Amino acid sequence: MALVLIRQDGKIDLWKNALLKANPDLPTYSYLEEHPKEDITMALIWKHPEGSLSIYPNLKCIASAGAGVDYIFEDETIPNAIPITRLVDPYLAGDMSEHVLASIFAELKNFNTYKVQQTQAVWKPKNYRRITDVTISIMGLGELGALTAKDLVQSGFKVQGWSRSKKSIAGVTTFSGNNDLNKFLRTSDFLVCLLPLTPETNGILNTVLFEQLPKGAYIINVARGGHLVDNDLLAQLDNGHLSGACLDVYHQEPLAVTHPFWKQPKIIMTPHYASVSDTKSVIPQILENYKNLQNGKELMNVVSRKKGY
Ligand code: NDP
Ligand code: OXD
């Protein structure tokens, strides 16, 4: 049995060293080095090159080194019967919640407007809103969405959440399914997307949805670029129906320098860094799953191939 690391973001050595520090006996390889393909039983991957998993005849687990798995399902060459696992981690959820809260507070207190005014040396006070003035709506009440919702409730916000199945979270008004979507949207001052990207949620942030939000609503997309129809957002910002957006994720990453988002002052952009897997925190669950695989035990955090998340 052995583990192969596959990722293209320059972090292979970081992950390899962290794995070996936690278990010096673990046979661990970078996919870029010479390694025995038939020994590999677990692939720990992040945005792998398409087709790179099909060369391992004894692969038994595809482990995403992130919470999202949409990039795995995009690769049509991934072997069918092999379980896919993902990360569920308190820091990943906590960091996301902090990022969303920061985006909301920056907008409530007009930091985004003042940043633009600063570049023009403009002194122009603008009325701010209070926590009690706004309703925050979270699409997706999973590991990240549920914690974010709870933290927002604790900060005093009115909070709503929407998910596929009905949820019960103290202080949060919950909605579920497509029939509830309009009711959920029409009272949303801030709309936060924390859905997984699946065929059902692809392009969900579009004109039809935006038009169901109250005038002046603000969009925060921290899930995946594929959820958003870019031109629909730009049009709704131009016509003033939406007041602004804070985006962390994009169709293409890094975003092309020619993309119109860069020049739209109502958009705040961060480079897909809302919440990042912390090796120290997540490696124990990867090693535990490796051991589970070795002992024929059930794996943790297995993704549903049927649901796509
Ligand atoms: P989970 O799988 O725990 O939760 C997903 C939630 O979305 C669930 O509540 C689920 O409903 C709901 N959902 C899924 N499909 C639908 C649908 N069709 N209609 C309504 N609700 C739906 O995911 P996480 O919270 O762990 O992560 C969410 C996403 O965040 C990840 O997939 C990833 O894309 C993104 N992410 C972004 C990061 C960043 O740095 N920007 C970092 C980490 C993750 P139900 O509970 O009923 O199944
Ligand atoms: C993730 C991410 O899915 O970083 O973990 O986007």
XYZ file of C-alpha atoms and ligand atoms in Angstrom:
363
model
C 0.000 0.000 0.000
C 1.189 3.523 -0.729
C -0.092 7.070 -1.165
C 0.468 9.365 -4.126
C 0.123 13.141 -3.960
C -1.201 14.831 -7.064
C -1.568 18.613 -7.230
C -0.209 21.326 -9.508
C -0.069 24.326 -7.173
C 3.531 23.975 -5.977
C 2.443 22.570 -2.588
C 3.377 18.888 -3.077
C 6.512 19.106 -0.918
C 4.612 20.917 1.831
C 2.001 18.126 1.942
C 4.567 15.333 1.583
C 6.668 16.685 4.447
C 3.595 17.142 6.619
C 2.443 13.559 5.951
C 5.902 12.168 6.676
C 6.229 14.235 9.837
C 2.954 12.737 11.077
C 3.905 9.209 9.964
C 7.533 8.732 8.872
C 6.786 5.145 7.752
C 4.075 6.101 5.284
C 5.109 5.190 1.728
C 4.354 8.584 0.140
C 5.171 9.725 -3.371
C 4.760 12.809 -5.476
C 3.183 11.917 -8.819
C 6.109 13.754 -10.407
C 8.745 11.346 -9.068
C 9.418 7.752 -10.124
C 7.028 5.564 -8.106
C 5.601 2.034 -8.167
C 2.146 2.509 -9.757
C 0.821 -0.874 -8.616
C 1.537 -0.058 -4.923
C -0.662 3.046 -4.892
C -3.920 2.539 -3.012
C -4.740 6.139 -2.032
C -4.405 9.293 -4.146
C -4.472 12.560 -2.199
C -5.334 15.127 -4.833
C -6.205 18.750 -5.496
C -7.066 19.864 -9.034
C -5.143 16.964 -10.557
C -4.312 16.800 -14.284
C -7.195 15.065 -16.063
C -6.473 11.370 -16.582
C -3.694 11.216 -13.990
C -5.638 8.799 -11.747
C -6.261 6.121 -14.326
C -2.682 4.801 -14.237
C -3.033 3.188 -10.795
C -4.417 -0.361 -11.133
C -4.882 -0.878 -7.367
C -6.264 2.515 -6.382
C -8.871 2.157 -3.610
C -9.541 5.726 -2.508
C -9.484 9.143 -4.169
C -9.055 11.669 -1.346
C -9.737 15.338 -2.093
C -7.326 17.629 -0.216
C -10.171 20.149 -0.035
C -13.840 20.258 0.890
C -15.014 20.506 -2.717
C -14.962 17.581 -5.141
C -16.465 19.149 -8.282
C -13.060 19.043 -10.037
C -12.958 15.270 -9.520
C -16.341 14.702 -11.173
C -15.249 16.919 -14.077
C -12.596 14.307 -14.939
C -14.465 11.704 -16.960
C -11.550 9.279 -16.705
C -11.856 8.748 -12.929
C -12.411 5.085 -12.131
C -16.087 4.389 -11.390
C -16.171 2.142 -8.369
C -13.567 3.869 -6.213
C -14.770 5.829 -3.165
C -14.099 9.566 -3.140
C -13.499 11.271 0.211
C -13.294 14.964 1.072
C -12.097 17.058 3.994
C -14.338 18.033 6.858
C -12.336 20.189 9.214
C -13.099 22.755 11.917
C -10.491 25.250 10.658
C -11.810 25.027 7.099
C -15.300 25.838 8.399
C -14.113 28.472 10.905
C -11.903 30.275 8.385
C -14.782 30.375 5.902
C -17.127 31.800 8.500
C -14.589 34.521 9.383
C -14.166 35.385 5.702
C -17.919 35.723 5.171
C -18.333 37.837 8.309
C -15.455 40.092 7.209
C -17.100 40.570 3.780
C -20.425 41.470 5.391
C -18.952 43.927 7.896
C -16.830 45.608 5.194
C -19.999 46.230 3.176
C -22.198 47.249 6.133
C -19.673 49.885 7.149
C -19.068 50.998 3.527
C -15.353 50.127 3.497
C -15.735 49.074 -0.137
C -17.136 52.455 -1.172
C -14.522 54.351 0.847
C -11.694 52.327 -0.722
C -12.853 53.461 -4.161
C -13.302 57.062 -2.928
C -9.804 56.946 -1.439
C -8.261 56.284 -4.863
C -9.932 59.552 -6.007
C -9.232 61.551 -2.792
C -12.997 61.924 -2.308
C -14.352 62.751 1.201
C -18.004 61.699 1.135
C -19.702 60.100 4.163
C -22.313 57.449 3.405
C -24.959 56.160 5.830
C -24.046 52.810 7.287
C -26.347 49.937 8.183
C -26.439 48.091 11.484
C -26.420 44.346 12.148
C -30.105 44.537 13.061
C -30.971 46.235 9.735
C -30.151 43.313 7.463
C -30.977 39.684 6.763
C -28.163 37.372 5.726
C -29.098 34.363 3.624
C -26.860 31.350 3.189
C -27.287 28.964 0.261
C -25.957 25.609 1.480
C -26.197 24.605 5.124
C -23.470 21.961 5.130
C -20.225 21.952 7.106
C -19.304 25.505 6.111
C -22.729 27.080 5.661
C -24.108 25.832 8.974
C -21.173 27.161 11.016
C -21.279 30.484 9.170
C -25.012 30.739 9.890
C -24.453 30.004 13.597
C -21.662 32.594 13.845
C -23.872 35.199 12.153
C -26.692 34.464 14.604
C -24.229 34.892 17.449
C -23.224 38.277 16.040
C -26.866 39.371 16.134
C -27.855 39.111 12.456
C -31.195 37.856 11.166
C -30.140 34.682 9.358
C -31.822 32.436 6.798
C -30.521 29.255 5.212
C -31.449 27.170 2.182
C -30.464 23.584 1.534
C -31.642 20.523 -0.331
C -33.054 18.829 2.786
C -34.735 20.743 5.625
C -32.421 21.744 8.482
C -32.963 22.920 12.011
C -30.371 25.386 13.335
C -31.082 27.529 16.400
C -31.875 31.103 15.408
C -31.845 30.400 11.660
C -34.966 30.458 9.486
C -34.504 27.501 7.180
C -35.834 26.749 3.709
C -35.357 23.745 1.488
C -35.766 22.731 -2.117
C -36.694 24.695 -5.214
C -40.241 25.402 -4.031
C -38.896 27.425 -1.091
C -36.254 29.310 -3.046
C -38.304 32.398 -3.900
C -39.516 32.822 -0.317
C -35.905 32.577 0.864
C -34.565 35.035 -1.700
C -37.080 37.828 -1.420
C -36.008 38.879 2.081
C -32.246 38.448 1.508
C -30.135 41.579 1.866
C -26.895 39.593 1.654
C -26.817 36.321 -0.286
C -23.918 33.995 0.510
C -23.294 31.013 -1.768
C -21.828 27.986 0.036
C -23.246 25.285 -2.214
C -21.215 22.519 -3.789
C -20.907 22.810 -7.577
C -23.083 20.105 -9.150
C -25.155 19.889 -12.324
C -28.107 21.200 -10.236
C -26.300 24.225 -8.814
C -24.211 25.146 -11.859
C -25.099 28.718 -12.912
C -27.616 29.115 -10.064
C -26.515 32.722 -9.434
C -28.141 34.138 -12.558
C -30.554 36.904 -13.647
C -33.677 34.933 -12.718
C -32.384 34.439 -9.180
C -30.997 37.976 -8.808
C -34.344 39.475 -9.808
C -36.019 37.699 -6.872
C -33.733 39.509 -4.404
C -34.689 42.900 -2.964
C -33.185 45.935 -4.699
C -29.737 46.673 -3.289
C -28.922 43.077 -2.317
C -25.267 42.117 -2.018
C -23.769 38.836 -3.311
C -20.978 36.863 -1.646
C -19.773 33.873 -3.676
C -17.231 31.779 -1.802
C -18.238 28.393 -3.250
C -17.262 27.952 -6.914
C -17.012 30.222 -9.944
C -19.339 27.863 -11.832
C -22.261 28.900 -9.608
C -22.189 32.415 -11.029
C -23.185 33.639 -14.475
C -20.622 36.435 -14.703
C -22.437 38.587 -17.273
C -25.696 38.381 -15.314
C -23.946 39.729 -12.222
C -22.306 42.541 -14.210
C -25.657 43.529 -15.744
C -27.403 43.619 -12.347
C -24.597 45.756 -10.894
C -24.789 48.125 -13.869
C -28.554 48.538 -13.642
C -28.344 49.071 -9.865
C -30.533 46.141 -8.807
C -27.575 44.618 -6.934
C -25.383 46.912 -4.829
C -22.178 44.886 -4.985
C -20.471 41.538 -4.742
C -17.583 39.923 -2.954
C -16.100 37.032 -4.928
C -13.472 34.477 -3.960
C -13.949 31.949 -6.770
C -14.060 32.209 -10.554
C -14.734 30.171 -13.685
C -11.063 30.363 -14.522
C -8.431 30.590 -11.793
C -6.319 32.666 -11.826
C -8.840 35.024 -13.399
C -7.753 36.334 -16.815
C -6.353 39.874 -16.618
C -8.852 40.948 -19.283
C -11.912 39.820 -17.245
C -14.355 42.731 -16.615
C -14.598 41.883 -12.872
C -11.182 43.514 -12.317
C -12.488 46.894 -13.420
C -15.934 46.821 -11.710
C -15.553 48.943 -8.533
C -18.645 47.323 -6.961
C -16.851 43.953 -6.892
C -14.364 43.013 -4.182
C -12.166 40.104 -5.266
C -10.070 37.651 -3.275
C -7.965 34.923 -4.957
C -9.745 31.703 -3.865
C -8.307 31.988 -0.398
C -11.385 32.291 1.814
C -10.498 29.078 3.585
C -7.497 26.864 2.952
C -6.842 23.291 4.120
C -4.383 23.455 6.994
C -2.087 20.414 6.708
C -1.548 20.164 10.478
C -5.271 20.017 11.099
C -6.370 17.748 8.237
C -3.568 15.184 8.010
C -4.829 13.091 10.966
C -8.102 12.362 9.127
C -6.207 11.440 5.944
C -3.962 9.064 7.877
C -6.958 7.595 9.650
C -8.650 6.912 6.329
C -5.426 5.357 5.022
C -5.470 3.050 8.067
C -9.176 2.321 7.540
C -8.383 1.344 3.968
C -5.565 -0.892 5.169
C -7.853 -2.615 7.709
C -10.858 -2.899 5.421
C -12.827 -0.473 7.627
C -15.386 2.108 6.511
C -13.907 5.373 5.191
C -14.833 8.749 6.699
C -16.260 11.691 4.741
C -17.175 9.686 1.662
C -18.833 11.761 -1.054
C -22.093 10.670 -2.684
C -21.429 10.066 -6.369
C -25.164 10.282 -6.944
C -25.535 13.748 -5.363
C -22.116 14.948 -6.574
C -21.040 16.234 -3.154
P -21.379 20.265 2.301
O -21.446 19.133 1.349
O -21.129 19.968 3.747
O -22.738 21.098 2.238
C -23.385 21.397 1.058
C -24.732 22.047 1.356
O -25.330 22.447 0.114
C -25.716 21.089 2.029
O -26.471 21.775 2.986
C -26.607 20.657 0.869
O -27.928 20.290 1.244
C -26.648 21.917 0.045
N -27.010 21.629 -1.346
C -26.378 20.839 -2.244
N -27.052 20.797 -3.408
C -28.133 21.577 -3.240
C -29.222 21.926 -4.066
N -29.330 21.468 -5.308
N -30.180 22.733 -3.559
C -30.095 23.196 -2.294
N -29.098 22.903 -1.448
C -28.125 22.104 -1.910
O -20.281 21.260 1.730
P -19.299 22.233 2.545
O -20.126 23.103 3.418
O -18.211 21.460 3.185
O -18.649 23.070 1.352
C -19.441 23.802 0.446
C -18.592 24.265 -0.738
O -17.739 25.330 -0.347
C -17.619 23.239 -1.294
O -18.283 22.316 -2.155
C -16.627 24.100 -2.049
O -17.056 24.281 -3.378
C -16.695 25.429 -1.313
N -15.433 25.753 -0.620
C -14.793 26.926 -0.941
C -13.638 27.286 -0.293
C -12.958 28.584 -0.597
O -11.852 28.823 -0.093
N -13.559 29.461 -1.366
C -13.023 26.428 0.729
C -13.782 25.229 1.005
C -14.938 24.924 0.329
P -28.180 18.979 2.140
O -27.594 19.311 3.489
O -29.651 18.851 2.190
O -27.467 17.853 1.464
C -12.019 23.541 -1.026
C -11.483 24.783 -1.535
O -12.934 23.015 -1.642
O -10.383 25.176 -1.085
O -11.517 23.053 0.008
O -12.089 25.451 -2.371
